[in-house]
XYZ file of C-alpha atoms in Angstrom:
670
model
C 27.370 25.074 -7.031
C 28.227 25.708 -10.721
C 31.746 26.833 -11.490
C 31.529 28.031 -15.125
C 30.792 31.756 -15.300
C 29.810 33.432 -18.558
C 30.570 37.039 -19.435
C 28.219 39.292 -17.448
C 26.780 42.079 -19.622
C 26.600 45.681 -18.438
C 23.548 46.558 -16.379
C 23.194 43.069 -14.919
C 24.217 42.663 -11.266
C 24.369 39.007 -10.220
C 24.642 38.461 -6.464
C 24.203 35.525 -4.103
C 23.934 31.835 -4.866
C 21.338 32.410 -7.576
C 23.549 35.038 -9.162
C 26.283 32.425 -9.459
C 23.858 29.874 -10.916
C 22.478 32.380 -13.430
C 26.003 33.310 -14.496
C 26.848 29.629 -15.112
C 23.570 28.713 -16.839
C 23.442 27.962 -20.581
C 20.781 30.503 -21.517
C 21.378 30.058 -25.231
C 19.260 26.898 -25.101
C 16.307 28.725 -23.521
C 13.685 31.094 -24.925
C 15.444 34.137 -23.370
C 18.642 33.453 -25.334
C 22.226 34.432 -24.483
C 22.775 36.990 -21.714
C 24.594 39.313 -24.120
C 21.308 39.884 -25.954
C 19.105 40.373 -22.914
C 17.162 43.641 -22.986
C 17.939 46.293 -20.394
C 14.509 45.821 -18.820
C 15.206 42.140 -18.139
C 18.617 42.911 -16.666
C 17.174 45.645 -14.449
C 14.267 43.515 -13.191
C 16.546 40.555 -12.565
C 19.117 42.686 -10.728
C 16.394 44.061 -8.442
C 15.108 40.540 -7.778
C 18.520 39.120 -6.901
C 19.462 42.053 -4.657
C 16.385 41.698 -2.481
C 16.302 39.618 0.691
C 12.561 39.217 0.244
C 11.354 36.133 -1.684
C 10.967 37.213 -5.312
C 10.844 35.672 -8.753
C 10.614 36.848 -12.360
C 8.819 34.964 -15.140
C 9.996 36.430 -18.452
C 8.647 36.150 -21.950
C 5.806 34.129 -23.432
C 7.521 30.958 -22.172
C 7.487 32.377 -18.619
C 11.160 31.511 -18.110
C 11.815 31.278 -14.381
C 14.332 33.444 -12.464
C 14.380 33.744 -8.674
C 16.507 34.975 -5.799
C 18.113 33.229 -2.832
C 15.202 34.042 -0.511
C 12.759 32.271 -2.835
C 14.785 29.024 -3.066
C 13.356 27.494 0.181
C 9.823 27.960 -1.183
C 10.735 25.764 -4.162
C 11.922 22.956 -1.883
C 13.204 19.975 -3.874
C 12.518 21.827 -7.141
C 15.546 24.056 -6.423
C 17.877 24.519 -8.292
C 16.414 22.680 -11.319
C 13.585 25.222 -11.502
C 15.996 27.881 -12.770
C 15.357 28.548 -16.451
C 12.268 26.312 -16.533
C 8.731 27.107 -17.609
C 6.648 28.411 -14.692
C 3.547 26.419 -15.652
C 5.556 23.193 -15.702
C 7.405 23.964 -12.467
C 4.183 24.654 -10.542
C 1.912 22.341 -12.557
C -0.089 21.188 -9.527
C -1.113 24.750 -8.544
C -1.201 26.289 -12.005
C -5.044 26.261 -12.052
C -4.743 28.892 -9.292
C -1.679 30.767 -10.560
C -2.410 30.672 -14.289
C -5.465 32.998 -14.253
C -3.485 35.503 -12.157
C -0.679 35.467 -14.707
C -3.166 35.960 -17.559
C -4.554 39.088 -15.857
C -1.095 40.646 -15.667
C -0.050 39.676 -19.205
C -3.346 40.659 -20.854
C -4.243 43.821 -18.922
C -0.979 45.039 -17.446
C -2.685 45.264 -14.063
C -1.158 43.922 -10.873
C -2.890 41.292 -8.708
C -2.963 40.887 -4.939
C -3.642 37.643 -3.122
C -3.537 37.291 0.633
C -3.012 33.993 2.467
C -4.077 31.902 -0.522
C -4.179 28.130 0.200
C -2.117 26.127 -2.288
C -1.821 22.323 -2.328
C 1.705 22.068 -3.599
C 4.403 19.431 -3.888
C 7.766 20.735 -2.743
C 9.443 17.799 -1.054
C 7.958 14.738 -2.703
C 4.469 14.938 -1.186
C 1.435 17.201 -1.379
C 0.996 19.685 1.440
C -1.287 22.663 1.961
C 0.643 25.918 2.314
C -0.472 29.544 2.421
C 1.048 32.507 0.563
C 0.505 36.220 0.171
C 1.772 37.421 -3.207
C 1.403 40.174 -5.757
C 1.917 39.665 -9.481
C 3.111 42.848 -11.204
C 3.798 43.440 -14.896
C 7.448 43.337 -15.933
C 7.849 45.545 -19.008
C 10.363 45.345 -21.822
C 12.438 48.190 -23.270
C 9.417 49.416 -25.265
C 7.146 49.517 -22.219
C 5.107 46.460 -23.238
C 4.316 43.738 -20.717
C 6.975 41.067 -21.125
C 6.578 39.013 -17.997
C 5.505 38.760 -14.392
C 7.392 40.077 -11.365
C 6.352 38.696 -7.986
C 7.148 39.411 -4.369
C 5.706 36.807 -2.062
C 5.810 35.518 1.461
C 4.745 32.250 2.998
C 1.987 32.724 5.571
C 1.599 29.097 6.594
C 2.856 29.525 10.188
C 0.707 32.627 10.711
C -2.415 31.064 9.158
C -2.009 27.945 11.209
C -1.418 29.981 14.348
C -4.566 32.007 13.588
C -6.531 28.811 13.091
C -5.192 27.384 16.306
C -6.132 30.597 18.100
C -9.637 30.609 16.623
C -10.065 26.938 17.411
C -8.830 27.584 20.927
C -11.373 30.399 21.312
C -14.179 28.155 20.054
C -13.097 25.382 22.355
C -12.890 27.852 25.222
C -16.431 29.125 24.604
C -17.721 25.581 24.191
C -16.017 24.607 27.426
C -17.378 27.697 29.192
C -20.930 26.962 28.130
C -20.634 23.288 28.986
C -19.265 23.872 32.488
C -21.633 23.973 35.437
C -19.813 27.134 36.601
C -20.576 30.786 35.819
C -17.942 32.500 33.677
C -18.075 36.251 33.284
C -16.138 39.254 32.019
C -16.318 42.711 33.679
C -15.359 46.162 32.438
C -13.340 48.594 34.553
C -16.526 49.823 36.243
C -17.319 46.220 37.196
C -20.253 46.019 34.784
C -20.703 42.619 33.095
C -19.577 42.393 29.470
C -20.374 38.691 29.277
C -22.052 36.184 31.579
C -22.373 32.498 30.742
C -25.869 30.953 30.520
C -25.384 28.954 33.746
C -26.151 32.096 35.757
C -29.846 31.551 35.078
C -29.723 28.176 36.834
C -28.258 29.807 39.947
C -30.197 33.102 40.035
C -33.145 32.653 37.713
C -32.039 35.727 35.711
C -31.148 35.334 31.971
C -27.494 36.011 31.139
C -28.459 38.781 28.709
C -30.013 40.834 31.501
C -26.558 41.349 33.049
C -24.616 42.714 30.106
C -23.747 46.413 30.444
C -25.671 46.919 33.702
C -24.631 47.222 37.341
C -25.525 44.080 39.261
C -28.122 45.802 41.422
C -29.870 47.117 38.283
C -29.935 43.598 36.852
C -31.697 42.365 39.976
C -28.709 40.596 41.506
C -28.920 40.087 45.263
C -26.277 41.601 47.499
C -25.330 38.089 48.600
C -23.938 37.524 45.087
C -23.078 41.085 44.094
C -20.908 42.020 47.057
C -18.400 39.100 46.976
C -17.871 39.500 43.215
C -17.527 43.296 43.529
C -15.005 43.011 46.334
C -12.906 40.497 44.413
C -13.033 42.696 41.310
C -11.888 45.783 43.196
C -8.979 43.900 44.711
C -7.959 42.658 41.258
C -8.044 46.189 39.824
C -6.092 47.610 42.748
C -3.418 44.929 42.923
C -3.272 44.084 39.225
C -3.140 40.438 40.227
C -5.468 37.481 40.323
C -7.792 37.426 43.328
C -10.266 34.903 44.700
C -13.164 34.930 47.103
C -14.981 32.078 48.851
C -18.583 32.577 49.885
C -21.954 30.888 50.351
C -25.291 31.219 48.587
C -28.442 29.237 49.171
C -26.550 26.694 51.190
C -23.888 26.074 48.517
C -20.189 26.760 48.879
C -18.945 28.849 45.952
C -15.602 30.218 44.898
C -14.981 33.225 42.637
C -11.652 33.849 40.972
C -10.998 37.050 38.960
C -8.001 37.679 36.680
C -7.057 41.060 35.118
C -6.937 41.056 31.290
C -4.323 43.325 29.732
C -3.658 44.746 26.281
C -0.299 44.556 24.492
C 0.950 47.549 26.496
C 0.197 45.788 29.783
C -2.754 48.026 30.691
C -5.718 46.329 32.373
C -8.721 46.497 30.023
C -11.147 44.048 31.640
C -11.538 41.332 34.269
C -12.235 37.672 33.597
C -13.897 35.695 36.363
C -15.386 32.336 37.208
C -17.787 31.415 39.982
C -17.819 27.713 40.630
C -19.311 25.099 42.862
C -16.253 23.555 44.481
C -17.726 20.056 44.561
C -18.536 19.993 40.860
C -15.154 21.482 40.069
C -13.406 18.630 41.839
C -15.549 16.160 39.908
C -14.630 17.862 36.647
C -10.940 17.799 37.598
C -11.146 14.072 38.286
C -12.813 13.565 34.899
C -10.040 15.506 33.184
C -7.446 13.354 34.928
C -9.185 10.223 33.666
C -9.310 11.656 30.142
C -5.608 12.427 30.290
C -4.839 8.889 31.422
C -6.976 7.503 28.596
C -5.163 9.654 26.027
C -1.785 8.637 27.418
C -2.794 4.971 27.281
C -4.004 5.385 23.695
C -0.778 7.160 22.784
C 1.242 4.382 24.421
C -0.687 1.734 22.480
C -0.057 3.682 19.291
C 3.702 3.755 19.950
C 3.686 0.041 20.759
C 1.729 -0.640 17.587
C 4.241 1.219 15.428
C 7.066 -0.772 16.999
C 5.139 -3.995 16.367
C 4.399 -3.009 12.790
C 8.076 -2.443 12.057
C 8.908 -5.794 13.663
C 6.155 -7.703 11.887
C 7.073 -6.297 8.471
C 10.732 -7.138 9.053
C 9.905 -10.757 9.934
C 8.828 -11.828 6.425
C 11.456 -9.632 4.767
C 14.315 -11.632 6.318
C 13.294 -15.045 4.909
C 12.372 -13.448 1.571
C 15.826 -11.907 1.308
C 17.550 -15.076 2.492
C 15.515 -17.213 0.105
C 16.439 -14.942 -2.770
C 20.130 -15.360 -1.864
C 19.665 -19.139 -1.786
C 18.028 -19.043 -5.218
C 21.052 -17.151 -6.468
C 23.552 -19.574 -4.919
C 21.627 -22.823 -5.511
C 20.011 -22.160 -8.889
C 21.271 -25.569 -10.140
C 19.435 -27.521 -7.410
C 15.729 -27.808 -8.478
C 14.547 -29.066 -5.072
C 16.270 -26.240 -3.204
C 14.856 -23.742 -5.735
C 11.364 -25.121 -5.080
C 11.766 -24.924 -1.286
C 13.092 -21.363 -1.320
C 10.407 -20.298 -3.776
C 7.781 -21.604 -1.352
C 9.381 -19.532 1.415
C 9.186 -16.387 -0.700
C 5.560 -17.011 -1.657
C 4.562 -17.863 1.925
C 6.238 -14.841 3.469
C 4.966 -12.509 0.735
C 1.428 -13.730 1.466
C 2.055 -13.058 5.156
C 3.083 -9.482 4.363
C -0.007 -9.145 2.191
C -2.137 -10.318 5.132
C -0.583 -7.660 7.371
C -1.359 -4.976 4.809
C -4.924 -6.278 4.390
C -5.407 -6.131 8.179
C -4.203 -2.527 8.211
C -6.578 -1.656 5.356
C -9.447 -3.309 7.223
C -8.662 -1.227 10.302
C -8.653 1.896 8.130
C -12.055 0.963 6.708
C -13.429 0.233 10.177
C -12.257 3.532 11.650
C -13.804 5.415 8.706
C -17.024 3.386 8.727
C -16.464 2.065 5.186
C -17.042 -1.658 5.762
C -20.247 -2.817 4.096
C -21.673 -6.321 4.570
C -22.940 -8.523 1.721
C -25.193 -10.812 3.737
C -26.973 -14.009 2.764
C -28.643 -16.882 4.579
C -25.939 -19.447 5.416
C -25.427 -22.532 7.516
C -23.159 -21.331 10.338
C -21.475 -24.727 10.410
C -20.043 -24.158 6.912
C -18.653 -20.761 7.924
C -16.921 -22.259 10.972
C -15.541 -25.097 8.843
C -14.120 -22.616 6.343
C -12.441 -20.660 9.160
C -10.978 -23.853 10.632
C -9.585 -24.757 7.210
C -7.808 -21.390 7.017
C -6.460 -21.560 10.571
C -5.408 -25.204 10.616
C -1.829 -24.648 9.285
C -0.995 -22.394 12.249
C -2.775 -24.711 14.707
C -0.885 -27.758 13.365
C 2.452 -25.924 13.379
C 2.057 -25.343 17.133
C 0.904 -28.968 17.730
C -2.429 -27.971 19.283
C -5.307 -30.381 19.777
C -8.336 -28.861 17.997
C -11.879 -30.035 18.785
C -14.806 -28.775 16.698
C -18.237 -29.697 18.068
C -21.079 -28.704 15.756
C -24.724 -29.865 15.751
C -25.921 -32.353 13.153
C -28.681 -30.039 11.930
C -28.190 -26.705 10.094
C -27.880 -23.467 12.071
C -29.094 -20.719 9.740
C -27.818 -17.133 10.088
C -27.957 -14.021 7.882
C -24.291 -13.051 7.497
C -21.531 -11.906 5.183
C -19.746 -15.163 4.368
C -16.276 -13.651 3.942
C -16.401 -11.323 6.943
C -17.813 -13.871 9.406
C -15.226 -16.410 8.260
C -12.639 -13.699 8.967
C -14.053 -13.306 12.509
C -13.696 -16.994 13.411
C -10.325 -17.230 11.659
C -9.064 -14.299 13.773
C -10.329 -15.949 16.959
C -8.701 -19.263 16.063
C -5.421 -17.556 15.115
C -5.501 -15.666 18.403
C -6.079 -18.887 20.342
C -3.268 -20.651 18.473
C -0.769 -17.811 19.012
C -1.428 -17.337 22.722
C -1.577 -21.016 23.640
C 1.777 -22.723 24.353
C 2.651 -25.553 21.923
C 0.712 -28.736 22.557
C -2.309 -26.947 24.011
C -5.988 -27.447 23.269
C -8.540 -25.363 21.352
C -12.257 -26.108 21.286
C -14.920 -24.637 18.998
C -18.528 -25.418 19.861
C -22.066 -24.093 19.448
C -23.176 -23.725 23.072
C -26.570 -21.989 22.886
C -28.741 -23.370 20.131
C -31.884 -21.309 20.802
C -34.674 -20.494 18.346
C -33.743 -16.838 17.725
C -30.082 -16.696 18.737
C -26.972 -18.829 18.483
C -23.693 -18.594 20.388
C -20.323 -20.042 19.404
C -17.508 -20.520 21.935
C -13.809 -20.528 21.009
C -12.009 -21.805 24.120
C -8.269 -22.339 24.548
C -5.952 -23.587 27.297
C -3.470 -20.801 26.692
C -1.973 -17.864 28.545
C -5.280 -16.362 29.577
C -6.030 -12.654 29.982
C -4.976 -10.514 32.898
C -7.938 -8.971 34.723
C -6.528 -5.475 34.089
C -6.369 -6.094 30.326
C -9.748 -7.781 29.966
C -11.800 -4.519 29.689
C -9.498 -3.312 26.869
C -9.025 -6.610 25.066
C -11.076 -5.415 22.069
C -9.388 -2.004 21.889
C -7.408 -1.293 18.738
C -3.712 -2.303 19.088
C -4.311 -3.719 22.576
C -2.208 -6.794 23.464
C -0.974 -8.484 26.558
C 2.607 -8.470 27.826
C 4.961 -8.855 24.879
C 8.078 -10.966 24.984
C 11.212 -9.696 23.238
C 11.019 -12.434 20.610
C 7.415 -11.485 19.687
C 6.683 -15.181 19.238
C 2.941 -14.615 18.998
C 3.254 -12.109 16.150
C 0.393 -9.986 14.945
C -0.431 -6.293 15.192
C -3.004 -6.303 17.977
C -5.899 -5.521 15.627
C -7.499 -8.929 15.067
C -9.822 -8.915 18.086
C -10.841 -5.286 17.556
C -11.666 -6.020 13.926
C -13.542 -9.199 14.863
C -15.710 -7.361 17.387
C -16.545 -4.618 14.895
C -17.572 -7.189 12.273
C -19.743 -9.085 14.766
C -21.381 -5.813 15.861
C -22.159 -5.004 12.223
C -23.993 -8.354 12.032
C -26.192 -7.334 14.959
C -24.360 -9.747 17.230
C -22.004 -9.546 20.179
C -18.452 -10.714 20.867
C -17.442 -11.227 24.507
C -14.215 -12.317 26.183
C -13.772 -14.163 29.466
C -10.793 -15.505 31.384
C -10.049 -16.543 34.955
C -6.691 -14.802 34.714
C -3.152 -15.395 33.529
C -2.445 -19.066 32.845
C -6.144 -20.043 32.905
C -6.959 -19.929 29.194
C -9.529 -17.752 27.438
C -13.063 -18.005 26.107
C -14.434 -15.854 23.279
C -18.169 -16.068 22.630
C -19.775 -14.955 19.375
C -23.527 -14.355 19.598
C -25.580 -13.952 16.397
C -29.270 -13.662 15.503
C -30.606 -16.970 14.180
C -33.009 -17.493 11.267
C -35.740 -20.173 11.122
C -34.534 -23.582 9.973
C -36.845 -23.341 6.938
C -34.841 -20.473 5.453
C -33.339 -21.207 2.028
C -29.561 -21.361 2.416
C -27.048 -20.057 -0.112
C -24.759 -22.655 -1.662
C -21.079 -22.836 -0.772
C -20.170 -24.124 -4.234
C -19.087 -20.669 -5.343
C -16.149 -20.839 -2.966
C -14.557 -23.792 -4.747
C -11.701 -22.690 -6.959
C -11.923 -24.171 -10.429
C -8.628 -24.756 -12.235
C -8.140 -22.540 -15.217
C -7.954 -24.015 -18.671
C -4.586 -24.186 -20.438
C -3.717 -20.835 -21.972
C -2.765 -20.165 -25.553
C 0.331 -18.046 -26.088
C -0.392 -14.306 -26.091
C 1.613 -11.196 -26.848
C 1.543 -9.316 -23.563
C 2.980 -5.921 -22.728
C 3.921 -5.176 -19.099
C 4.227 -1.454 -18.298
C 5.648 -0.546 -14.871
C 8.276 2.014 -13.842
C 9.403 -0.404 -11.092
C 11.842 -2.467 -13.142
C 11.941 -5.374 -10.677
C 8.140 -5.548 -10.520
C 7.858 -5.480 -14.313
C 10.591 -8.060 -14.771
C 9.232 -10.513 -12.187
C 5.717 -10.365 -13.643
C 7.104 -10.741 -17.166
C 9.128 -13.787 -16.103
C 6.017 -15.487 -14.690
C 4.095 -14.788 -17.882
C 6.953 -16.122 -20.028
C 7.099 -19.281 -17.919
C 3.377 -19.598 -18.637
C 4.125 -19.646 -22.371
C 3.500 -16.032 -23.358
C 5.598 -13.566 -25.332
C 6.199 -10.505 -23.132
C 7.188 -6.940 -24.056
C 8.468 -4.682 -21.282
C 8.116 -0.910 -20.972
C 8.945 1.345 -18.023
C 7.196 4.579 -18.977
C 4.099 5.594 -20.905
C 5.805 7.009 -23.982
C 7.827 3.848 -24.529
C 4.639 1.819 -24.076
C 2.828 3.775 -26.801
C 5.707 3.334 -29.246
C 6.040 -0.395 -28.541
C 2.282 -0.899 -28.759
C 2.261 0.493 -32.323
C 5.086 -1.829 -33.402
C 4.428 -4.995 -31.396
C 0.588 -4.942 -31.356
C 0.127 -6.899 -28.112
C -3.077 -8.835 -27.332
C -3.011 -7.815 -23.659
C -1.461 -4.856 -21.851
C -0.856 -4.779 -18.080
C -0.523 -1.112 -17.076
C 0.727 0.306 -13.785
C -1.307 3.370 -12.760
C 1.481 5.357 -11.064
C 3.790 5.948 -14.035
C 6.310 8.822 -13.927
C 5.407 10.659 -17.152
C 1.728 9.937 -17.875
C -0.484 8.141 -15.362
C -2.035 4.801 -16.271
C -5.511 6.256 -16.762
C -4.345 8.685 -19.455
C -2.132 6.004 -21.016
C -5.177 3.719 -21.330
C -7.131 6.468 -23.099
C -4.288 7.056 -25.567
C -3.857 3.357 -26.250
C -7.566 2.994 -26.919
C -7.167 5.652 -29.617
C -4.479 3.628 -31.475
C -5.921 1.495 -34.302
C -3.081 -1.033 -33.861
C -4.250 -2.021 -30.365
C -7.823 -0.750 -30.138
C -9.044 -4.322 -29.557
C -6.358 -5.267 -27.037
C -7.341 -6.138 -23.477
C -6.219 -3.509 -20.923
C -5.667 -4.610 -17.329
C -4.881 -2.093 -14.593
C -2.235 -3.213 -12.075
C -2.048 -0.931 -9.043
C -1.648 -0.731 -5.288
C -4.936 1.161 -4.969
C -8.062 -0.975 -4.599
C -10.886 1.336 -3.518
C -14.182 1.475 -5.402
C -13.365 4.967 -6.708
C -10.056 3.700 -8.149
C -11.867 0.890 -9.966
C -14.453 3.336 -11.331
C -11.736 5.622 -12.689
C -10.042 2.657 -14.344
C -13.294 1.582 -16.012
C -13.935 5.136 -17.235
C -10.427 5.262 -18.705
C -11.073 2.133 -20.796
C -9.603 -0.692 -18.721
C -11.219 -4.127 -19.084
C -9.970 -5.605 -15.796
C -8.376 -4.483 -12.548
C -5.741 -6.180 -10.381
C -4.466 -5.000 -6.987
C -0.783 -5.504 -6.166
C 0.646 -7.925 -5.275
C -0.908 -9.747 -8.224
C -2.341 -13.211 -7.549
C -1.082 -15.004 -10.643
C -4.039 -17.386 -10.767
C -6.392 -14.406 -10.950
C -4.336 -13.010 -13.831
C -4.471 -16.370 -15.624
C -8.261 -16.269 -15.413
C -8.246 -12.843 -17.076
C -6.030 -14.227 -19.856
C -8.446 -17.021 -20.788
C -9.345 -17.185 -24.493
C -12.901 -15.946 -23.904
C -11.540 -12.758 -22.272
C -8.206 -11.896 -23.939
C -8.117 -10.251 -27.360
C -7.014 -12.232 -30.371
């Protein structure tokens, strides 16, 4: 809390925490000026605001200087107390497109506005959230009676709106459930006339549900065999004021009717709600609900286990990265030790990147966003590429790997990258869950004319019979040991199955039980041997040509990220300029005239898209190459970058070889 307290002029009553803050604020530096010169109208409006226990604020003058009371502070969230004395449009910039027109109405016409339960996507605590408010903007007049600002009383309706939505959703779900049940649900008035009868009554009686509403049962053509038991149960419910039930028979079926009194807020019975059900079907439905509950609990358990695994798996590479960094600090004079620790950092960083990529793939799968880029390929080359990727893990665990492929091509129409990912996941899974020194075999076992099957067989831990039906479920894994020696997030097999399904194939798992090893079979449609096969040459990485020295600007508000990237570029022979916000970048660009600029998108003052547009407008760097560097890699992000004027796009963490390609003489500006 502030301690300095200025002289309080007459007519201004400052109470509460905000009164103390207003008293201590340096108003001379704001558009409203020193308190001693405040008009009586401002002092009166502000005194009323501060005295109220209802959330209120006052925006005064053309600058809409912000005042508010204690009750309004929680609505501001993390913006409190810095919002005091600020400009309203800047404070609520993210919702100003909604608030601004309301303010204009008050300032221009002097008329008040009323808004009830308005949804606002606002940032109060460091993240966007949708909240609901009811508020009225009223004109605040100066000493001459002219509109000088906006006075607002508001309340947050978010709990009520959400409760209303939950209630409406519950009602919809209830009606959907009622109409999906095999039972008859009905509502009766106090004279036992139906107000509502579910459609299932027609299946039992052959009379449409609409024929019942508002009529006595006899008038609707209901037989006494049905009418009498329901009437008796209804009368008992009205007399006792409690729930009643009645068991009876109709057409050889055993039925049960249960009727519950419905009351208003005063506790007076206003109607009866009943259900007539076939007991057998009810028991079946109950059993189904129990199974659904067990499934949800199992899914929830797997989710909790996954989150625990994720935390563990992300900590694993962080430890060696941190330790390696300490070694680099302590052993910077030992080139060999520097090289070894650098390799640890790179290897573990790539492992973390793989974990993030797996999570992104799962996100794409669950949202149906994975698209295949298929071509005719020799399946043998895909398997060989997967083996090449998996061999470091297989060798590290001293497994014996056998790959048995036919001598002739096996042609399939597949996405090269995704199918390689499938076999790599299967091989990694086999390597992880096979004790050191085990065996792994990959073979094409069914070389038919229109279909091909590939087996990945290991001598490992096997799969428990209880787990086998869920082995392809997301986050499903077998029994975990405390050391988590196998690693992984439990998503590889689920992702592999989804990718195989997208290819029109099938992925199946088999095991004779724990300790008996596992077999995973990938089945794919096969093309005729005469099909023209795409070349694999495109997968060969070509070394980049030596680079000439460039003037490169790195712009990133993360100082460590900017510095590490700049260091790599300087080691590559370039001159590097660093900037940590957009305004500094614009100033340096004018003076330094870099050839290439690497821009982070999420800058604190101006985002990278707007910065790119402004840089493109500078004659000093209008020919420079702009490269976006960001953690967002979706197609929409790339499109926005292109529209903003970027020439290239890199997703963090940056693969330096990819950046070197972009800096080649035929691509970078002179």
